[in-house]
N, C-alpha and C. Protein backbone atom coordinates (compact mmCIF):
# COMPACT_ATOMS: atom_id res chain seq x y z
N UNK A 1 0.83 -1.19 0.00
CA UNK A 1 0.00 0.00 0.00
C UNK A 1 0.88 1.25 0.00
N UNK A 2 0.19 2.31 -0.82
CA UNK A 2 1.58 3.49 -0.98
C UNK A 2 0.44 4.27 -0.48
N UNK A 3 1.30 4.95 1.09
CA UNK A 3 0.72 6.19 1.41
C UNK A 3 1.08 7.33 1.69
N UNK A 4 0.26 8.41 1.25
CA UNK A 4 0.58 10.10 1.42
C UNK A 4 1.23 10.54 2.59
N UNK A 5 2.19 10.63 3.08
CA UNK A 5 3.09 11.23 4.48
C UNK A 5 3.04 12.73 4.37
N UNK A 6 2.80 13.19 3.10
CA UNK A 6 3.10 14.77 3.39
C UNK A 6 3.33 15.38 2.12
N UNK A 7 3.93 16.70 1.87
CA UNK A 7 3.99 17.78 0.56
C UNK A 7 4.96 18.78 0.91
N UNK A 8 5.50 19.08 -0.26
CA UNK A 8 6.34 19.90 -0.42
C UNK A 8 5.90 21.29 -0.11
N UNK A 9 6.45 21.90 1.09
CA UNK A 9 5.75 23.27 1.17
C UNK A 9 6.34 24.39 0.27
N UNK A 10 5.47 25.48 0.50
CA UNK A 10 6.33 26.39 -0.71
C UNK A 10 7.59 27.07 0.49
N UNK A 11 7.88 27.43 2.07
CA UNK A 11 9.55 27.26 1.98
C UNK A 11 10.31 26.04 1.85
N UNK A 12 9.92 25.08 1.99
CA UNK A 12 11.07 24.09 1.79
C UNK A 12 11.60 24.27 -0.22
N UNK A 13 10.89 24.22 -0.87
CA UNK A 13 10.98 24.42 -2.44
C UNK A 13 12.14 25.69 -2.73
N UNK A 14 11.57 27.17 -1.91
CA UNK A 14 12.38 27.86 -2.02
C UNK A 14 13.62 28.15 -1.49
N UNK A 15 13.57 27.48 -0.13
CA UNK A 15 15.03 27.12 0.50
C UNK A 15 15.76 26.63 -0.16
N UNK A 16 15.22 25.09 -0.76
CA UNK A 16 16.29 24.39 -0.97
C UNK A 16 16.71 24.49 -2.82
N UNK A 17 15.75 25.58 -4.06
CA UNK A 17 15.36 25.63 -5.18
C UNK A 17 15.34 24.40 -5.93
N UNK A 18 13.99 23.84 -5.40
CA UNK A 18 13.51 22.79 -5.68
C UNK A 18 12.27 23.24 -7.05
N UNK A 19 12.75 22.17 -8.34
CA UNK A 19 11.62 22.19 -9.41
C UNK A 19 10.21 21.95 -8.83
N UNK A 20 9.62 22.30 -7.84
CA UNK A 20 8.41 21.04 -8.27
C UNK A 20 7.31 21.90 -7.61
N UNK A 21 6.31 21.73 -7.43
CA UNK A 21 4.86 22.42 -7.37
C UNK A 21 4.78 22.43 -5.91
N UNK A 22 4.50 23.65 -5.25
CA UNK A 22 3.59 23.80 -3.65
C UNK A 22 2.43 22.22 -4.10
N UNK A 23 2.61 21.65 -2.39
CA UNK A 23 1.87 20.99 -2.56
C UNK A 23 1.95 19.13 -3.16
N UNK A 24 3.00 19.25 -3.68
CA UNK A 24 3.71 17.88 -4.33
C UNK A 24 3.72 16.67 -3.23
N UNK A 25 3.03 16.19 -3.50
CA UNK A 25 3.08 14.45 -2.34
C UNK A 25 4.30 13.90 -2.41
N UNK A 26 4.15 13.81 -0.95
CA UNK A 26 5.70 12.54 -0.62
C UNK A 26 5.17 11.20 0.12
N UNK A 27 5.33 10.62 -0.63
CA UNK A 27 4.95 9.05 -0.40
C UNK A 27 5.11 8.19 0.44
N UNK A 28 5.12 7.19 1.15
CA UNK A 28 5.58 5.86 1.32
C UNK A 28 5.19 4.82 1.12
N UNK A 29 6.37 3.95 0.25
CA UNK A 29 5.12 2.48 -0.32
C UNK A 29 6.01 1.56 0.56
N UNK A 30 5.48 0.02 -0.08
CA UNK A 30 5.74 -0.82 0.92
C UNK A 30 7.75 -1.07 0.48
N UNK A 31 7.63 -0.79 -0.48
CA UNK A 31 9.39 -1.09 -0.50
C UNK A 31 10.12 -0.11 0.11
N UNK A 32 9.83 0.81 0.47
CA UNK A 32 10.35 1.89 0.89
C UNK A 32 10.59 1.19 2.63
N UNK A 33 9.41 1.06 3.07
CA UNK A 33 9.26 0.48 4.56
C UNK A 33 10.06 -0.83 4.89
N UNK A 34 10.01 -1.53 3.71
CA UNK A 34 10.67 -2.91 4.13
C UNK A 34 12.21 -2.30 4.06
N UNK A 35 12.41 -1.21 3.73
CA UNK A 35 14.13 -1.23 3.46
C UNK A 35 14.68 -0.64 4.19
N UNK A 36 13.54 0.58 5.31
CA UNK A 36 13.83 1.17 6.84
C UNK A 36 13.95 0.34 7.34
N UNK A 37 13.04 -0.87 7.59
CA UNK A 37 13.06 -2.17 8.67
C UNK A 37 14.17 -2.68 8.62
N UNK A 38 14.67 -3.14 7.11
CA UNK A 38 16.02 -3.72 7.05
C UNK A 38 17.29 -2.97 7.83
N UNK A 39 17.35 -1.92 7.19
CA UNK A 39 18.49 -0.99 7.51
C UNK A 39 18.62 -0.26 9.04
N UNK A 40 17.70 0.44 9.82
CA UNK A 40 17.27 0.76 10.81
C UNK A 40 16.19 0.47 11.53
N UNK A 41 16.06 -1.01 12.07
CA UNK A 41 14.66 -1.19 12.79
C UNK A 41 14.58 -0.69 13.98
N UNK A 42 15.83 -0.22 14.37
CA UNK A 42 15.13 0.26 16.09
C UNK A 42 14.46 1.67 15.63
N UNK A 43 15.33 2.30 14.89
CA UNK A 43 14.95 3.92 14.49
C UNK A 43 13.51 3.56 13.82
N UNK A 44 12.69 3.03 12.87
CA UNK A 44 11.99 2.74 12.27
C UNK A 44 10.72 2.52 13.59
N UNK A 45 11.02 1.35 14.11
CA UNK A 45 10.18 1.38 15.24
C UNK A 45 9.33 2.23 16.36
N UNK A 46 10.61 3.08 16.07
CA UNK A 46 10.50 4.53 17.38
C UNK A 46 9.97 5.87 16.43
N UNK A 47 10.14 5.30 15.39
CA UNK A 47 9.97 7.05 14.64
C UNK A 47 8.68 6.82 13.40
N UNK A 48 8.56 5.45 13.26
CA UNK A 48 7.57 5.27 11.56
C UNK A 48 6.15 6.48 12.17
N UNK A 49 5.96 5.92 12.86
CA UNK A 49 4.24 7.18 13.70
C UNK A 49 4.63 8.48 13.41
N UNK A 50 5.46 8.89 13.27
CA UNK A 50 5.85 10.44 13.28
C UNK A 50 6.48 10.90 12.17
N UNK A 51 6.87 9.91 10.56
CA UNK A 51 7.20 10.37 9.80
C UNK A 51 6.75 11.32 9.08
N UNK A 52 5.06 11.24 8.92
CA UNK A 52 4.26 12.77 8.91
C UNK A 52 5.00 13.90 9.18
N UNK A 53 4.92 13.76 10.33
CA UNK A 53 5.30 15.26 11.41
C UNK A 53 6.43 16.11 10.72
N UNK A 54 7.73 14.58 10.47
CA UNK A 54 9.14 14.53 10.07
C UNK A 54 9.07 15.64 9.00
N UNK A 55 8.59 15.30 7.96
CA UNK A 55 8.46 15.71 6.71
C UNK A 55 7.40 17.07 6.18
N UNK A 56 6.36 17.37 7.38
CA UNK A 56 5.67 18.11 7.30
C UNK A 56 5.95 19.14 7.75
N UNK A 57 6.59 18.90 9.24
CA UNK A 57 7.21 19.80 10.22
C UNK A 57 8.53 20.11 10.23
N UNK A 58 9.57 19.80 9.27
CA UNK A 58 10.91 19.73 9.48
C UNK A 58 12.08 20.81 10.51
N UNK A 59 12.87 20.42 11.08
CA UNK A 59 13.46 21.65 11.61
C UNK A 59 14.79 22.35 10.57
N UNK A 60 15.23 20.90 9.92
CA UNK A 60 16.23 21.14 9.07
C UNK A 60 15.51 20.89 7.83
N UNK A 61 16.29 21.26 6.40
CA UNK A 61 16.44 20.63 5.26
C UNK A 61 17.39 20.80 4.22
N UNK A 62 17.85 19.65 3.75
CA UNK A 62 18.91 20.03 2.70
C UNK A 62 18.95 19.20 1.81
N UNK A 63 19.73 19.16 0.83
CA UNK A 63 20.16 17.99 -0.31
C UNK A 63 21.24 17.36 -0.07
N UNK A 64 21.21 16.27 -0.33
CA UNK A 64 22.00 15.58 -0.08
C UNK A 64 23.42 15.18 -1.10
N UNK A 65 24.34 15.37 -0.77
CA UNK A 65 25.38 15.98 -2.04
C UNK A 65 25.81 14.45 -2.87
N UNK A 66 25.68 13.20 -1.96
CA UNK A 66 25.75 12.15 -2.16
C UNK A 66 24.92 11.51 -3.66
N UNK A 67 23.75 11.63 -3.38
CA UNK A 67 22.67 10.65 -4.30
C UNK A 67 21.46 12.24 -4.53
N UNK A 68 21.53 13.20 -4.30
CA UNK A 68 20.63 14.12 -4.34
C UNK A 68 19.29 14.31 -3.55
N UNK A 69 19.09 13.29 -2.76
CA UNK A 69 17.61 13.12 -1.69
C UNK A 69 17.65 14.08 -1.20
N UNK A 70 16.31 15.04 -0.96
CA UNK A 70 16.14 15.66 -0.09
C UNK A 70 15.81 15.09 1.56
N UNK A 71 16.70 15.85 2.36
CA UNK A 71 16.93 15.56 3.77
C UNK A 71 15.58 16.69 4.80
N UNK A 72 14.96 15.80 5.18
CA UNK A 72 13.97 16.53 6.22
C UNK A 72 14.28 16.03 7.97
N UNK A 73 15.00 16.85 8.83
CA UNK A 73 15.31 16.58 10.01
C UNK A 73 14.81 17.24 10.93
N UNK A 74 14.34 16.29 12.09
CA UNK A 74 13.65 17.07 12.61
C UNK A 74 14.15 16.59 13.90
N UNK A 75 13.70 17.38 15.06
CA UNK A 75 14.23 17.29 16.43
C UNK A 75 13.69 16.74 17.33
N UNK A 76 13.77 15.64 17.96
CA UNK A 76 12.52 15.61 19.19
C UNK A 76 13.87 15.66 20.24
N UNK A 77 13.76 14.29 20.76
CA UNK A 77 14.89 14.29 21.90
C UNK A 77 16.19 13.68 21.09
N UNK A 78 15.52 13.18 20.12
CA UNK A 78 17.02 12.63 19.26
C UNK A 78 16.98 13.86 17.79
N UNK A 79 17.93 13.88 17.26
CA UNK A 79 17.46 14.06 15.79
C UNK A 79 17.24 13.14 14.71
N UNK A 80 16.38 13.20 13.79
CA UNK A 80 15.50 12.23 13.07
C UNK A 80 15.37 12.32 11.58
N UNK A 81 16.28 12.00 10.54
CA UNK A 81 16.21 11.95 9.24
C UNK A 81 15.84 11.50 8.43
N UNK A 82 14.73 11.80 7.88
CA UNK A 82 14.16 11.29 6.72
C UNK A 82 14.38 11.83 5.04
N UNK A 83 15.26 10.72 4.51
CA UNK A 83 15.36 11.04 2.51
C UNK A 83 14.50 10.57 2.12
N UNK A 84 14.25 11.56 1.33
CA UNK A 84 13.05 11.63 0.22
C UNK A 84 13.61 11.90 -1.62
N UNK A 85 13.44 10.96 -1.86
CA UNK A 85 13.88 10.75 -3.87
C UNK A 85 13.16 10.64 -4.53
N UNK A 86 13.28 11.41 -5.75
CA UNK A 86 12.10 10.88 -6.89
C UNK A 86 12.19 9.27 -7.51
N UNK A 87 11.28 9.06 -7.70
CA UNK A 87 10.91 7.80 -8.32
C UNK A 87 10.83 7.95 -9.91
N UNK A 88 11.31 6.73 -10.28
CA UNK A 88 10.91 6.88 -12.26
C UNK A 88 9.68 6.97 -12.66
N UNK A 89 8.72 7.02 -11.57
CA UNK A 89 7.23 7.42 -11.59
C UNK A 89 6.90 8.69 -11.87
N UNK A 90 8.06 9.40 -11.49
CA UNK A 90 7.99 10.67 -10.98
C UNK A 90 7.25 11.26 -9.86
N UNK A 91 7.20 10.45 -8.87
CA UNK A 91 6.71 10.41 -7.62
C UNK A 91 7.72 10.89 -6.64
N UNK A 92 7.47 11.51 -5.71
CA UNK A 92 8.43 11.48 -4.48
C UNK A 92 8.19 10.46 -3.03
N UNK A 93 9.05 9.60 -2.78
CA UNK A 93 9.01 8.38 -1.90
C UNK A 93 9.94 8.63 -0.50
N UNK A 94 9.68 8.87 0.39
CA UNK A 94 10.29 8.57 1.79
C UNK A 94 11.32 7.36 1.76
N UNK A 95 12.63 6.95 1.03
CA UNK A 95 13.86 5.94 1.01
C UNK A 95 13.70 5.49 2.47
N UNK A 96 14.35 6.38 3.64
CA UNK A 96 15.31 6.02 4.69
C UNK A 96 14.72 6.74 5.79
N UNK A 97 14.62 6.29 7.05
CA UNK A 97 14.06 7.03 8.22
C UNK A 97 15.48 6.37 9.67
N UNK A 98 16.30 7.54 9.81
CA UNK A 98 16.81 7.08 11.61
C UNK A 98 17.73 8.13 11.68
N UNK A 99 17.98 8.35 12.90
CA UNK A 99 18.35 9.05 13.94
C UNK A 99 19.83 9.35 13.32
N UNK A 100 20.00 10.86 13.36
CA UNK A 100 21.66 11.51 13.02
C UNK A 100 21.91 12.10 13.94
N UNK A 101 23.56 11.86 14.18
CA UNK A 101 23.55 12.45 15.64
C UNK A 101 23.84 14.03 15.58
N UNK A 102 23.58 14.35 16.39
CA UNK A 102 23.55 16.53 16.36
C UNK A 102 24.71 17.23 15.73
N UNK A 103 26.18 16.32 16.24
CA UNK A 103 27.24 16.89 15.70
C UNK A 103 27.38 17.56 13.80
N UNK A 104 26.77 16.16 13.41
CA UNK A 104 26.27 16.37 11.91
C UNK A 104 25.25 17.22 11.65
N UNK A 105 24.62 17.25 12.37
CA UNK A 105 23.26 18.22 11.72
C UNK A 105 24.08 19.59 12.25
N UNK A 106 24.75 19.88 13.00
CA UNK A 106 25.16 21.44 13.26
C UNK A 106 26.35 21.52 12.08
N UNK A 107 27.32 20.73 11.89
CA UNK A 107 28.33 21.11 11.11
C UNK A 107 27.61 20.98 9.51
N UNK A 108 26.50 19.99 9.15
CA UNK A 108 26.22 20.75 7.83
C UNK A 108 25.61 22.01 7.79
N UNK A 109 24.86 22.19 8.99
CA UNK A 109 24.25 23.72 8.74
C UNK A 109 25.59 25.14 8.75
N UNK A 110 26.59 24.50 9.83
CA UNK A 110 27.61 25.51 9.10
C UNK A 110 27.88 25.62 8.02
N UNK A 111 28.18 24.56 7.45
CA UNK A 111 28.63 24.68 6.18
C UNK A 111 27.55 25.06 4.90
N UNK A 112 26.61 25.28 5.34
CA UNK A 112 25.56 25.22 4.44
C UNK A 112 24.62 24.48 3.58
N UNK A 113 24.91 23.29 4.09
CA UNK A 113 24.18 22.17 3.24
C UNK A 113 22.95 21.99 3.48
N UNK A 114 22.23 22.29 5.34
CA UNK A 114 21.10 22.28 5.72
C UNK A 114 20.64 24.03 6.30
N UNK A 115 19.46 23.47 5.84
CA UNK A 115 18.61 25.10 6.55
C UNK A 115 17.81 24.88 7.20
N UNK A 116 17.69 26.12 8.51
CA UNK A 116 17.08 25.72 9.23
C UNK A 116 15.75 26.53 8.81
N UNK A 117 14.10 25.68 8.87
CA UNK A 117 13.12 26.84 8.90
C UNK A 117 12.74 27.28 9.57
N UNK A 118 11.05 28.12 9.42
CA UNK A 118 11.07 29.13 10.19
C UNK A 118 10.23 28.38 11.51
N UNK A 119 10.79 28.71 12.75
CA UNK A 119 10.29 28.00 13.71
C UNK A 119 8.88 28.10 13.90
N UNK A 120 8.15 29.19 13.81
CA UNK A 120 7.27 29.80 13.89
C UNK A 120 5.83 28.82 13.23
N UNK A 121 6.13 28.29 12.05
CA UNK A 121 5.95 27.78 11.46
C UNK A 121 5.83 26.07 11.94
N UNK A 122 6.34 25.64 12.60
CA UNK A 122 6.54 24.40 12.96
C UNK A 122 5.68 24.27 14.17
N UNK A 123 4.12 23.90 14.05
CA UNK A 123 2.92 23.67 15.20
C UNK A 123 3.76 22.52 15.31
């Protein structure tokens, strides 16, 4: 089953100058999930309920210089990363969901790779 987690808002698009429409669905199907489980099941376990939030609410976001995914991180008591890639569907799919530790999320925002949004913004 492939389901709707969330959309591209119009700052994340302009933060990060992203092609794609206010509003653009980000997915998760079942291959996507079986390959969090594989790769990170404790993170998966603790965080799948809140990937919504992840992606809706982000504190960070950036691209990823690696494979190009957009990175949506968000904060609770851990920090929490979710990539998001287009599909040959031309869909956007939730890949990867687990926990990065802070050191990384502060030194890419020095460097500029992640932005932070507007807090204000984040119910």
């Amino acid at each position: 089953m492939i389901e709707k987690i969330g959309e591209f808002s119009r700052e994340v698009i302009e933060l990060l100058g992203l092609d794609v429409p206010e509003g653009t669905a980000i997915f998760l199907g079942e291959s996507n999930r079986a390959h969090m489980k594989s790769r990170h099941p404790q993170d998966y376990e603790k965080y799948i309920g809140r990937i919504g939030k992840i992606v809706t609410y982000p504190d960070f976001v950036g691209i990823s210089e690696d494979d190009g995914s957009i990175e949506f991180i968000k904060i609770f008591k851990k920090n929490v990363k979710v990539a998001v890639r287009i599909a040959v569907d031309g869909d956007y799919y939730a890949r990867t969901l687990y926990e990065i530790h802070p050191n990384r999320v502060k030194n890419f925002a020095k460097e500029g790779k992640l932005f932070v949004l507007d807090k204000r913004k984040n119910i």
